[in-house]
Coordinates of C-alpha atoms in Angstrom, one line a residue:
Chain A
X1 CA -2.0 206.4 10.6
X2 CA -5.1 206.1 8.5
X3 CA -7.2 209.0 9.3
X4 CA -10.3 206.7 7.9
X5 CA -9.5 203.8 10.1
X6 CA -12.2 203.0 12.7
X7 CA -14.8 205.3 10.8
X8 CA -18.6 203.6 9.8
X9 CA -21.3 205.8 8.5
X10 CA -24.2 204.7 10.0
X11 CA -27.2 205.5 7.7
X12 CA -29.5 203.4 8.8
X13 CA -31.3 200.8 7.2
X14 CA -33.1 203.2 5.1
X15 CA -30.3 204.1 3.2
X16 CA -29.5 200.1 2.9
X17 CA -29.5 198.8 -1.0
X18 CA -28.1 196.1 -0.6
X19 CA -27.5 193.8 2.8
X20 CA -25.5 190.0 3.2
X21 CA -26.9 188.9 6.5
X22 CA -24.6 185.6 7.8
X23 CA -23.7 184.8 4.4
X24 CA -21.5 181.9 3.5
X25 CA -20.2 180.5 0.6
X26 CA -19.0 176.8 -0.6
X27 CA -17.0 176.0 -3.5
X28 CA -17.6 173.0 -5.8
X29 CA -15.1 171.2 -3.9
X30 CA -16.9 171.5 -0.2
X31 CA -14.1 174.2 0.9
X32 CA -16.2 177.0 2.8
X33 CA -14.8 180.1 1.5
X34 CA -17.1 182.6 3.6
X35 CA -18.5 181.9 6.8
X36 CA -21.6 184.0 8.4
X37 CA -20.3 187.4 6.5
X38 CA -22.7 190.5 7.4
X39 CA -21.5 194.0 5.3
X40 CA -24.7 196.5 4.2
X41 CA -24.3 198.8 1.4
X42 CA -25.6 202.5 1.7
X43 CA -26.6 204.4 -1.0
X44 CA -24.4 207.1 -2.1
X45 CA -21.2 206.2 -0.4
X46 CA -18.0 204.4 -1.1
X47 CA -18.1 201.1 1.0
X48 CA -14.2 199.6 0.8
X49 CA -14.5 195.8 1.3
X50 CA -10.3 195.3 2.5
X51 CA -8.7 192.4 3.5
X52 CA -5.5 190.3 2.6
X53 CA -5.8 188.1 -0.6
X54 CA -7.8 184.9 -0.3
X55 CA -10.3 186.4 2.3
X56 CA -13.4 186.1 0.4
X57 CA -13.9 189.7 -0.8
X58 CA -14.4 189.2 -4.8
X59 CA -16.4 185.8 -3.9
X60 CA -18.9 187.9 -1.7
X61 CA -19.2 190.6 -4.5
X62 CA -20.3 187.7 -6.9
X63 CA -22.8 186.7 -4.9
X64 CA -24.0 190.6 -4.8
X65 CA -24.1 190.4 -8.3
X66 CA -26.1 186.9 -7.8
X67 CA -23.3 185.2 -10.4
X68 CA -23.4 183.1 -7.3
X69 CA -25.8 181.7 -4.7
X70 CA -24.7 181.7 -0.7
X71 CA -24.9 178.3 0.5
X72 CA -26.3 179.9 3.9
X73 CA -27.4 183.3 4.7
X74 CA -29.4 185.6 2.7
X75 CA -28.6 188.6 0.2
X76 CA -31.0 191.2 -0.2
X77 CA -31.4 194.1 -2.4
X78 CA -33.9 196.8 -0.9
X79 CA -34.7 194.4 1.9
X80 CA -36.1 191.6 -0.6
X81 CA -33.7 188.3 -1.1
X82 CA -32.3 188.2 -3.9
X83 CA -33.3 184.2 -4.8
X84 CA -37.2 185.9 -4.9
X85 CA -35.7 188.3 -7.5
X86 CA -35.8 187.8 -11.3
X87 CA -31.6 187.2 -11.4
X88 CA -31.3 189.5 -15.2
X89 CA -32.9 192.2 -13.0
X90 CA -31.0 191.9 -9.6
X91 CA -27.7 192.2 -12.0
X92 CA -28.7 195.3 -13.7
X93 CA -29.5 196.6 -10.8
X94 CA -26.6 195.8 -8.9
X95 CA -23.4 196.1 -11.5
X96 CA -20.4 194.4 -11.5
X97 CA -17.0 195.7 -12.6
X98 CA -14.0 193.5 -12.7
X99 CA -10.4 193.0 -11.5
X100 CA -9.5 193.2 -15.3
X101 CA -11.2 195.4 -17.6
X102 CA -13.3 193.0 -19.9
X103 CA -13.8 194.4 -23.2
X104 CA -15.8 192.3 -25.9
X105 CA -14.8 191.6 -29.5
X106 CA -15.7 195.0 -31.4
X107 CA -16.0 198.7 -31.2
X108 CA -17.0 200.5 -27.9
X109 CA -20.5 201.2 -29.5
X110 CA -21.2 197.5 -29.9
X111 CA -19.4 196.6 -26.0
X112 CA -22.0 199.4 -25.1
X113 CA -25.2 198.1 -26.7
X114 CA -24.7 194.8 -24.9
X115 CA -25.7 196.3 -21.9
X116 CA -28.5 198.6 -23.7
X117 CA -29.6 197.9 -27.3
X118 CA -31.6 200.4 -27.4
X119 CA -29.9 203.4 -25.9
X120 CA -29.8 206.4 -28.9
X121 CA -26.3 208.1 -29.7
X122 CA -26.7 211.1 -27.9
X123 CA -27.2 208.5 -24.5
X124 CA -23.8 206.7 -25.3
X125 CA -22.4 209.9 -25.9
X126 CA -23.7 211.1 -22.6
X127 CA -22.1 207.9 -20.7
X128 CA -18.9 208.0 -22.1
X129 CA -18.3 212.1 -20.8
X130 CA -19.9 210.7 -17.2
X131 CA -16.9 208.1 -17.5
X132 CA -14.0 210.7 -18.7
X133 CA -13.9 209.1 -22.1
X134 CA -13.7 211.0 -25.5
X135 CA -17.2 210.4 -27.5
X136 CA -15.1 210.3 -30.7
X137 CA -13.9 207.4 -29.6
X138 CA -17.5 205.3 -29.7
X139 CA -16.7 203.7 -33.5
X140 CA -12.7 202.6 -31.5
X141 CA -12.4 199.3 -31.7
X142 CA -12.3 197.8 -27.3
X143 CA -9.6 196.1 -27.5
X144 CA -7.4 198.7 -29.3
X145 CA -7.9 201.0 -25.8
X146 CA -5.4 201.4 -23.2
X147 CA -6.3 199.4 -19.7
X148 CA -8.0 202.7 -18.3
X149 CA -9.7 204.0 -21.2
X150 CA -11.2 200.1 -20.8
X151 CA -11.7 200.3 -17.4
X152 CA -13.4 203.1 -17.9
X153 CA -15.8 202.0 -21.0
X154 CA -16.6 198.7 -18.7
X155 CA -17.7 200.9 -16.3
X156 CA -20.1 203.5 -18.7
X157 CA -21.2 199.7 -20.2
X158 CA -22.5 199.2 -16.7
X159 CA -24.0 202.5 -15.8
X160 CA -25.9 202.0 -19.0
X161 CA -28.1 199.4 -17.2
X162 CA -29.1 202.4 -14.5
X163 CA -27.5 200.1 -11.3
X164 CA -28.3 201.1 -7.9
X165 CA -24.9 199.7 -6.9
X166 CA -21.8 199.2 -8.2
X167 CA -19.6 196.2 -7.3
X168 CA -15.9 196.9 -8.4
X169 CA -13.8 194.2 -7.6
X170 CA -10.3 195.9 -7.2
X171 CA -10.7 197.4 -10.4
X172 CA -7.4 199.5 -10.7
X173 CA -4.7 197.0 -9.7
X174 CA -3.8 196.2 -13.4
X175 CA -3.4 200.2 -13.9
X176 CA -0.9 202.5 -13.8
X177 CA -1.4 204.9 -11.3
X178 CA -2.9 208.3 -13.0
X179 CA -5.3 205.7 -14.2
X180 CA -5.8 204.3 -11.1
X181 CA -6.7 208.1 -9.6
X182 CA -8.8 208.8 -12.2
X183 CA -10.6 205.4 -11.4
X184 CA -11.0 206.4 -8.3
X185 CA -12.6 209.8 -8.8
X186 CA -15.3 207.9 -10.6
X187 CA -16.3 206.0 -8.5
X188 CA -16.5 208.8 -5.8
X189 CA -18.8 210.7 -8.4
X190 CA -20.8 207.9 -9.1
X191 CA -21.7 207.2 -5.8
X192 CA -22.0 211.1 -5.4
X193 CA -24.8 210.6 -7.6
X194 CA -26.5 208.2 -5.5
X195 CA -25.3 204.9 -6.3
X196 CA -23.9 202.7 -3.9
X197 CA -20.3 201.8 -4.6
X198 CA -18.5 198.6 -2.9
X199 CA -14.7 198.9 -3.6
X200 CA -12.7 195.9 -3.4
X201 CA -8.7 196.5 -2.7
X202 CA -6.1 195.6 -0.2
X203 CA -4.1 198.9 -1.4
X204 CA -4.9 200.9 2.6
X205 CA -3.5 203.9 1.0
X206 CA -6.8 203.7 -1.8
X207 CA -8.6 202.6 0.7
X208 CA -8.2 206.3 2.9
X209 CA -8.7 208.2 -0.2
X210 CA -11.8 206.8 -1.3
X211 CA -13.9 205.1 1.7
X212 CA -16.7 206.2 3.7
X213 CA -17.1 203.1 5.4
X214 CA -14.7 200.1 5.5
X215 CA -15.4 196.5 6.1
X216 CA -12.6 194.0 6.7
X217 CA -12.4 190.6 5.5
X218 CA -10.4 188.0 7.2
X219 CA -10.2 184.0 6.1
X220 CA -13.9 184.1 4.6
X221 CA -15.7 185.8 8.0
X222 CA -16.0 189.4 9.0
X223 CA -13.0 190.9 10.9
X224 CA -13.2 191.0 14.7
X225 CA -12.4 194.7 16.3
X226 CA -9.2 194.0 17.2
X227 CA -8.0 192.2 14.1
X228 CA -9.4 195.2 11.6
X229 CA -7.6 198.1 14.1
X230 CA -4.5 195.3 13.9
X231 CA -4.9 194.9 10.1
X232 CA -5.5 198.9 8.9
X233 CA -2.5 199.3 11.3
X234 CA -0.3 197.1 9.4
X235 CA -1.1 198.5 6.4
X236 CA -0.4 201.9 7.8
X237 CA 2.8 201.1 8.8
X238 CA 3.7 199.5 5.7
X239 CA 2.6 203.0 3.9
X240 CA 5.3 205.0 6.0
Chain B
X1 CA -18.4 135.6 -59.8
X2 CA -19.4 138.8 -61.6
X3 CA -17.4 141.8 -61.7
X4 CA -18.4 142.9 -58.4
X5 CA -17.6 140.1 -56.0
X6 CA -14.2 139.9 -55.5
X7 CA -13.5 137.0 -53.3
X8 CA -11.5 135.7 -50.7
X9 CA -8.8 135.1 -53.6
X10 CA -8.9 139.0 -54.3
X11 CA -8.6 139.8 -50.5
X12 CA -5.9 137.4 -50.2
X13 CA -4.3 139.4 -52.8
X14 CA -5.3 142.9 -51.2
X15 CA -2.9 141.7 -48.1
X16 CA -0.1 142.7 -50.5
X17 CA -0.4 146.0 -49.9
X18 CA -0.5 145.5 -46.0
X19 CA 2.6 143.3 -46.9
X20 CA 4.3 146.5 -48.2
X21 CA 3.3 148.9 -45.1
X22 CA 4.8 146.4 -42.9
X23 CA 7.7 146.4 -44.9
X24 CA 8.0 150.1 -45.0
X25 CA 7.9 150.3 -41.5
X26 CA 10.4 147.6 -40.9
X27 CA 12.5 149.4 -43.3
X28 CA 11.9 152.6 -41.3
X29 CA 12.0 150.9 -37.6
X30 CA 8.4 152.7 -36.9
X31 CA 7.6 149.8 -34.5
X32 CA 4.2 149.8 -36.5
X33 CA 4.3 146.1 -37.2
X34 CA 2.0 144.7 -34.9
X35 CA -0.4 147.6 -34.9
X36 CA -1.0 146.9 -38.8
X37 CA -1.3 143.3 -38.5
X38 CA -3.3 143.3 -35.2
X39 CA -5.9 146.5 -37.0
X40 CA -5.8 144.1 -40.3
X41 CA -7.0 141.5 -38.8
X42 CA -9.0 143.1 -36.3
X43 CA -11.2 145.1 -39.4
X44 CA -11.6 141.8 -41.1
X45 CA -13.0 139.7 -38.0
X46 CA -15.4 143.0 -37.6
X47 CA -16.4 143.6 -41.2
X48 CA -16.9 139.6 -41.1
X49 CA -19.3 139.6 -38.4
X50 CA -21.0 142.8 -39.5
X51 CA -21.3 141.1 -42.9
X52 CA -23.0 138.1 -42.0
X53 CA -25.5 139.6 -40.2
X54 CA -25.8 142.5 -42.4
X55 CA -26.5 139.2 -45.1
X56 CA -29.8 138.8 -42.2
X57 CA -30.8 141.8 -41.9
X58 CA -30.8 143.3 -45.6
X59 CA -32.3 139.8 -46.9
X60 CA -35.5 141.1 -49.3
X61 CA -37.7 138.5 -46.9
X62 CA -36.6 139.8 -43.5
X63 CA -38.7 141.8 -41.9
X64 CA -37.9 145.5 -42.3
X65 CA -37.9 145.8 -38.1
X66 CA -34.8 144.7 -38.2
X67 CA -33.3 147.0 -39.8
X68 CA -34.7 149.7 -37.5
X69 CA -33.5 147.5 -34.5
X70 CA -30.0 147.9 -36.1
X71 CA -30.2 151.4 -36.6
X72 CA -31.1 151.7 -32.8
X73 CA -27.8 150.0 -32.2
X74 CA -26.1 152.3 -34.3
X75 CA -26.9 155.2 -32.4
X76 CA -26.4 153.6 -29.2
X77 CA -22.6 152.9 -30.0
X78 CA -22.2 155.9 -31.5
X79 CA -23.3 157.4 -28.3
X80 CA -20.9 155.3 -26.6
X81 CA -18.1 156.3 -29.1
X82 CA -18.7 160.0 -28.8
X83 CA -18.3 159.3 -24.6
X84 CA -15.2 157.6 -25.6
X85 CA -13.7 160.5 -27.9
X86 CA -14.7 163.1 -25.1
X87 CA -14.8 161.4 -21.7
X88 CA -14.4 165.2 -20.1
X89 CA -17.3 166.2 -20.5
X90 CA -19.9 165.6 -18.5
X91 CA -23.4 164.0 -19.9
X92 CA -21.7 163.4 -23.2
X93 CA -22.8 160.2 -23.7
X94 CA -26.8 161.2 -23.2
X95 CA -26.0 164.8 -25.5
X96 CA -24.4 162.6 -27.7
X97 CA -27.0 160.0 -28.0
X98 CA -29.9 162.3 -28.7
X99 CA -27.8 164.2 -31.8
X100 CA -27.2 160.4 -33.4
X101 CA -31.5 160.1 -32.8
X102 CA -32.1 163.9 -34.1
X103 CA -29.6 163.1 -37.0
X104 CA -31.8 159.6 -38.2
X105 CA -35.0 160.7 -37.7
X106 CA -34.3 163.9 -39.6
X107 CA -32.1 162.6 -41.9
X108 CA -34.5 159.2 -42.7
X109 CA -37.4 161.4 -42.7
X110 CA -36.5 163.4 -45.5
X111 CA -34.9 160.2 -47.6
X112 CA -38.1 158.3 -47.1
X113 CA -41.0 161.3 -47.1
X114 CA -39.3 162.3 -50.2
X115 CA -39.2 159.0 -51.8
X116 CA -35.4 159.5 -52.2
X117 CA -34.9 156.2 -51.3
X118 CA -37.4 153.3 -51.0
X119 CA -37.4 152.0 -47.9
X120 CA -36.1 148.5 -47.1
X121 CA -33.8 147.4 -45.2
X122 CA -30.6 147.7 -47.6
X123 CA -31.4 151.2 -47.7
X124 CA -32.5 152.5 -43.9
X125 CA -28.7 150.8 -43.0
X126 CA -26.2 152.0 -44.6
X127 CA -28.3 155.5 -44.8
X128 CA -28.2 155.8 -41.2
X129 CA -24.7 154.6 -41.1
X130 CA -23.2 157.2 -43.2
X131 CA -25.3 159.8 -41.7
X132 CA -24.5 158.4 -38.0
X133 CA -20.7 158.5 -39.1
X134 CA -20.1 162.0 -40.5
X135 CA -22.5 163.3 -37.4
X136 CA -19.9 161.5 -34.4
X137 CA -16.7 163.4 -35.4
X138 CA -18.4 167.0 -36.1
X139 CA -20.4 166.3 -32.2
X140 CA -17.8 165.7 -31.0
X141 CA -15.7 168.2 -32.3
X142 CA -18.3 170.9 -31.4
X143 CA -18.4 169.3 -27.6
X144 CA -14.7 170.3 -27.2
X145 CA -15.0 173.6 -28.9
X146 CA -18.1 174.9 -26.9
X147 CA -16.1 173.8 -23.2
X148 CA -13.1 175.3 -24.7
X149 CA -14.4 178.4 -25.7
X150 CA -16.8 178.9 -23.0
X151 CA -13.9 177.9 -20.3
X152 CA -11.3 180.1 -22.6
X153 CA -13.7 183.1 -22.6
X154 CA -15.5 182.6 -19.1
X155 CA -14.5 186.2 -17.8
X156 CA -15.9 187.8 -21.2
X157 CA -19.2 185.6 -20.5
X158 CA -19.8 186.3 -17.1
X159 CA -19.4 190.1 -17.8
X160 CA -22.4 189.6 -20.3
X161 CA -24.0 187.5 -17.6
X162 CA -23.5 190.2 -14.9
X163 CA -25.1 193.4 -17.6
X164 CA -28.2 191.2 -16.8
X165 CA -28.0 189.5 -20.3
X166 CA -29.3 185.6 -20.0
X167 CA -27.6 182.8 -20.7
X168 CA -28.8 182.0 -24.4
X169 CA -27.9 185.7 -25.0
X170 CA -24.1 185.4 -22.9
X171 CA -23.3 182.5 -24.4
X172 CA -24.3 183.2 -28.3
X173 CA -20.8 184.8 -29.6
X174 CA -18.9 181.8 -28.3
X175 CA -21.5 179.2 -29.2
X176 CA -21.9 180.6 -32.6
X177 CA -18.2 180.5 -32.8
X178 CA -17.8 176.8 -32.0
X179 CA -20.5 175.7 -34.2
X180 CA -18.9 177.5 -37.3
X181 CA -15.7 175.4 -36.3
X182 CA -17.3 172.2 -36.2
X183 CA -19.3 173.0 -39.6
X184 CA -16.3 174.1 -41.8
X185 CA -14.7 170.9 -42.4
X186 CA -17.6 169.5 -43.4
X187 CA -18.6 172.3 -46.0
X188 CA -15.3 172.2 -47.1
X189 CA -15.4 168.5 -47.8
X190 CA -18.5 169.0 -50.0
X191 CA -16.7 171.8 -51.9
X192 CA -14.0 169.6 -52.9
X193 CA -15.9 166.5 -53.2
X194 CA -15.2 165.5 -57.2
X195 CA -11.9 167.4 -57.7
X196 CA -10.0 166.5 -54.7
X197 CA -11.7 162.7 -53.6
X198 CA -14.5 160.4 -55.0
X199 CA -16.8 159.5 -52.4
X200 CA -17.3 156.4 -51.1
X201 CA -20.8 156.0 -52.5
X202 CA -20.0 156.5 -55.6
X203 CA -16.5 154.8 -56.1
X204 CA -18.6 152.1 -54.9
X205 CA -21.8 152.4 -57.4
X206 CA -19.4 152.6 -60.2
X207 CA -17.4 149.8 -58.8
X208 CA -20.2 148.0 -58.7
X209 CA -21.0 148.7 -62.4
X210 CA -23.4 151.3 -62.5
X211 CA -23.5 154.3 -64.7
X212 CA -21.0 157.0 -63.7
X213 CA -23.4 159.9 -63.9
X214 CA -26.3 157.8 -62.4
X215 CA -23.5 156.9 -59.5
X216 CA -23.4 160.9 -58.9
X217 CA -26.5 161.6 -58.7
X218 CA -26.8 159.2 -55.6
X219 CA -23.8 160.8 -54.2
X220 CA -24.9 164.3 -54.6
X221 CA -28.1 163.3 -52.5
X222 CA -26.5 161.6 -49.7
X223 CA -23.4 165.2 -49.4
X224 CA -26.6 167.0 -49.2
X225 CA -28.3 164.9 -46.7
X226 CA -24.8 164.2 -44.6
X227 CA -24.4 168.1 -44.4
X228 CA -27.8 168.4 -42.8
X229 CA -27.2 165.5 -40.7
X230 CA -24.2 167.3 -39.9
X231 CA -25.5 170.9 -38.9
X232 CA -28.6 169.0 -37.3
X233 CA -25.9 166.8 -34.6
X234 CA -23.9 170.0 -34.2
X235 CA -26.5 172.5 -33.4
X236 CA -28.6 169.5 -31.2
X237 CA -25.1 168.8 -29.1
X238 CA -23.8 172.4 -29.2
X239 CA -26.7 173.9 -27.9
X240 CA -27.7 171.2 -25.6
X241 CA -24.1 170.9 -24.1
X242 CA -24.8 175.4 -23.8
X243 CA -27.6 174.5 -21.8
X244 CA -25.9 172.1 -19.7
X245 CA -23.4 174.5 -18.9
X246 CA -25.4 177.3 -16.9
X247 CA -27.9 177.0 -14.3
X248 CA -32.0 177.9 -15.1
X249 CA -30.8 181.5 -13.0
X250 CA -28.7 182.2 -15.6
X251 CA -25.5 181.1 -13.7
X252 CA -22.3 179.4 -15.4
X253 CA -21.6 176.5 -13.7
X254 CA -17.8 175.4 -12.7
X255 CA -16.2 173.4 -15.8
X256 CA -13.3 171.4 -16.6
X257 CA -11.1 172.5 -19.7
X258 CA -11.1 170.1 -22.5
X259 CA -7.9 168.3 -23.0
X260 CA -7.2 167.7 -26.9

C-alpha cells in the first residue's frame, strides 16, 4: 500500500505559485482534452500530477508553461493570469523539462547560454554541480552525453532562468534506473530550495518516493475520491 | 531572313529531334509517347500565344504600361504556381505572391536606378521574367524546408520557446538552416556558370549575333541580379512563412509535415 496515498499538504494559498482554476483544453481538431481541471502548486514541495496515459497531464503542464492557452478556465502564477503576463517571462519563471531530454546542436556551454547569455563561467560552473554534472564537461559536446547526464544539463539549462517552478513532464521514463533515482533526488533538492516542482509519471512506486502532494488525472478532469483511492490502489497492487 | 530568324521551315526541322525522343522511347517501351507529343505541342501553342502578344506589348510605339500590366500578371501566376508546387502549406499563395512583388520591385529597381538597362518594354519583360523564374523554385523550396525543419525539430523549438526565448530567437537555427538550403543551388549555379553551362542570355545574344564578350557582360549582370532576386524571395517567404508559423505570444502553432 502506498504510504503517500491520500496525503495533501495544505499550505494555503500563500504558499500557491502557480493555480489552474476549471481549466480546459481543446485541440485543433475540437476534441476536449481537459475538462474544468483545478491542481495548485506550492512552493517548495514535489506535487506528482499521476494518472494513466492519455489523461491530460503533459497537456496541462504546457499550458503551465503558457506553450498553450486553456480554452476555458484561468492559469495563474502568483495569483495573476497568466494571459495578463508578458509570455517570455511567465516561461522563465515557470520551467519546463521534458519527457525526453532535448539537447541542442553544440557543446553544453552553448545549450546553456540559450537559457542565459550572459551568465559568467564560474555561474555555469555553479549550475552544473547543483545538477550532479562534472564542470569539466561544459566544452562536451550535448549530444555526445548519455540520456541522464542530458537530463540533467536540460534541467541546470532551466534553473539558469531562476524558475519559481519547475514542470517536468515524466522526465525519467527514457532512463535507466540509477539515472532515474538520481533524477529524482534533484528534483527533491530543488524544490528543497524553494522551487515548486510538478512531477509528471504514472510510475506509483516514483510517485511514493518523491510526492508531497498527489493530484490524479483521469480522461482530461480531475479524479473523483473514489477513483484516485481506486487508482493509487491499482497501482499498489500492481507494485506487489 | 537574317541569321537570327529561323522560321517555321527551321522549327519544322527542330521536330526531328522530338522525332528521335519518341523513337527512343518506342524503342525503350517508356510509354512517353504521348507526353512528348502532347508537351510539344502544348509549348508551341503557349510560346505562340505568348509571342504574339509579347509582338504587342514590346512594340517601340506601345505604351510602356503595358508592360508593367504584364509583369503584374507574371507575378500573379507565379503566385498561383508556387500554391500549385506547395498546396500544403497554408497561405502560400499570398507568401508567395508578395516574394514575386519584393523580387521585381527590388530587382527592377536596381536595373532601372542604375541605368543597367533602359527601360522599355522589351526590357522590364523578360527582366522580370527571368528574375520571377529563378525566384519560384528557390520560394518554394525554402517553404518546404522551413515546415520541414520546423515540424522535424518542433521538440528542440519548443524547448527554446519554453527557456522564455521568442519566437524570432526559437526559430533562427532552423530558419537559418533552411534558407542556406534553398540559397546553395543557386550559388552553386553562378559558380559554374561558363565552365559547366552557357546561360540562356547569352547563348541567346550570341545567337543572335552579338559580340561574345559584349554577350557576357549582359549575362554577368542579370547572375548577379537573379542571385539577389533569389536571396530577396527566399528570405521574404522564409521569414514570412516563420512568422506565420507561431502565434504574437510566442506560441507554435499546429502544422502539417510537408510531403515531397
Amino acid at each position: 500500500m502506498l504510504a503517500i496515498m491520500g496525503t495533501s499538504v495544505d499550505r494555503g494559498e500563500e504558499g500557491v505559485l502557480l493555480r489552474f482554476d476549471a481549466v480546459s483544453f481543446s485541440a485543433s481538431s475540437g476534441t476536449e482534452l481537459l475538462h474544468r481541471v483545478d491542481l495548485g502548486v506550492d512552493r517548495g514541495a514535489v506535487t506528482v500530477l499521476a494518472g494513466p496515459s492519455g489523461a491530460g497531464k503533459s497537456t496541462l503542464l504546457r499550458l503551465g508553461n503558457r506553450l498553450e492557452v486553456p480554452s476555458a478556465g484561468v492559469v495563474r502564477f502568483k495569483g495573476t493570469d497568466l494571459t495578463a503576463l508578458d509570455p517570455q517571462q511567465v516561461r522563465r519563471s515557470v520551467g519546463m523539462i521534458f519527457q525526453r531530454p532535448i539537447p541542442f546542436p553544440g557543446s553544453v556551454r552553448s545549450n546553456l547560454a540559450v537559457a542565459d547569455a550572459s551568465a559568467s563561467d564560474s555561474a555555469l560552473v555553479a549550475v552544473l554541480r547543483r545538477v550532479g554534472l562534472d564542470p569539466t564537461m561544459l566544452d562536451r559536446v550535448a549530444d555526445d552525453l548519455s540520456g541522464g547526464e542530458a537530463q540533467r544539463m536540460c534541467i541546470a539549462r532551466t534553473l539558469l532562468t531562476q524558475p519559481e517552478v519547475i514542470l517536468m513532464d515524466e522526465p525519467t521514463s527514457s532512463l535507466d534506473p540509477e539515472n532515474r533515482i538520481g533524477i529524482e533526488d534533484l528534483a527533491r533538492e530543488v524544490a528543497h530550495e524553494g522551487i515548486g516542482v510538478v512531477w509528471v509519471s504514472h510510475d506509483l512506486l516514483q510517485v511514493q518516493r518523491i510526492a508531497d502532494r498527489i493530484e490524479v488525472l483521469i480522461d482530461g478532469r480531475n479524479a473523483t475520491p473514489v477513483e484516485r483511492v481506486e487508482y493509487l490502489k491499482q497501482g499498489a497492487e500492481g507494485d506487489r | 531572313m537574317n541569321d537570327t530568324q529561323i522560321g517555321w521551315m527551321g522549327v519544322t526541322a527542330s521536330l526531328v529531334l522530338v522525332a528521335i525522343a519518341i523513337g527512343l522511347s518506342l524503342w525503350q517501351q517508356l510509354h512517353l509517347t504521348r507526353s512528348m507529343l502532347w508537351s510539344s505541342a502544348r509549348a508551341a501553342v503557349q510560346l505562340l500565344i505568348v509571342g504574339f502578344a509579347l509582338r504587342l506589348v514590346l512594340d517601340s510605339k506601345a505604351s510602356v504600361w503595358w508592360a508593367w500590366l504584364w509583369v503584374v500578371v507574371m507575378i500573379v501566376f507565379a503566385g498561383f504556381t508556387i500554391r500549385s508546387r506547395a498546396k500544403e502549406i497554408p497561405g502560400i499563395f499570398l507568401l508567395g505572391t508578395i516574394s514575386m512583388l519584393t523580387v521585381v520591385a527590388v530587382s527592377l529597381s536596381v536595373i532601372f536606378g542604375f541605368h543597367i538597362f533602359p527601360m522599355q518594354g522589351r526590357t522590364i519583360v523578360p527582366l522580370a521574367g527571368m528574375m520571377i523564374g529563378n525566384s519560384m523554385t528557390s520560394c518554394v523550396l525554402v517553404g518546404r524546408r522551413i515546415v520541414g525543419e520546423l515540424s522535424d525539430k518542433r521538440d528542440e523549438v519548443e524547448s527554446r520557446l519554453a527557456l522564455g526565448l521568442s519566437w524570432p530567437d526559437a526559430s533562427r537555427p532552423y530558419v537559418r538552416s533552411a534558407l542556406r538550403t534553398a540559397l546553395v543551388p543557386q550559388i552553386e549555379s553562378t559558380k559554374a556558370v561558363g565552365l559547366v553551362f552557357l546561360p540562356g542570355a547569352m547563348t541567346g545574344l550570341v545567337l543572335a549575333g552579338v559580340d561574345a564578350v559584349d554577350a557576357v557582360t549582359v549575362q554577368l549582370a542579370i547572375m548577379y541580379l537573379i542571385l539577389g532576386s533569389v536571396a530577396t524571395s527566399v528570405t521574404v517567404m522564409g521569414l514570412g512563412l516563420t512568422r506565420q508559423m507561431f502565434s504574437s505570444d510566442h506560441r507554435m502553432k499546429p502544422i502539417a509535415r510537408a510531403s515531397h
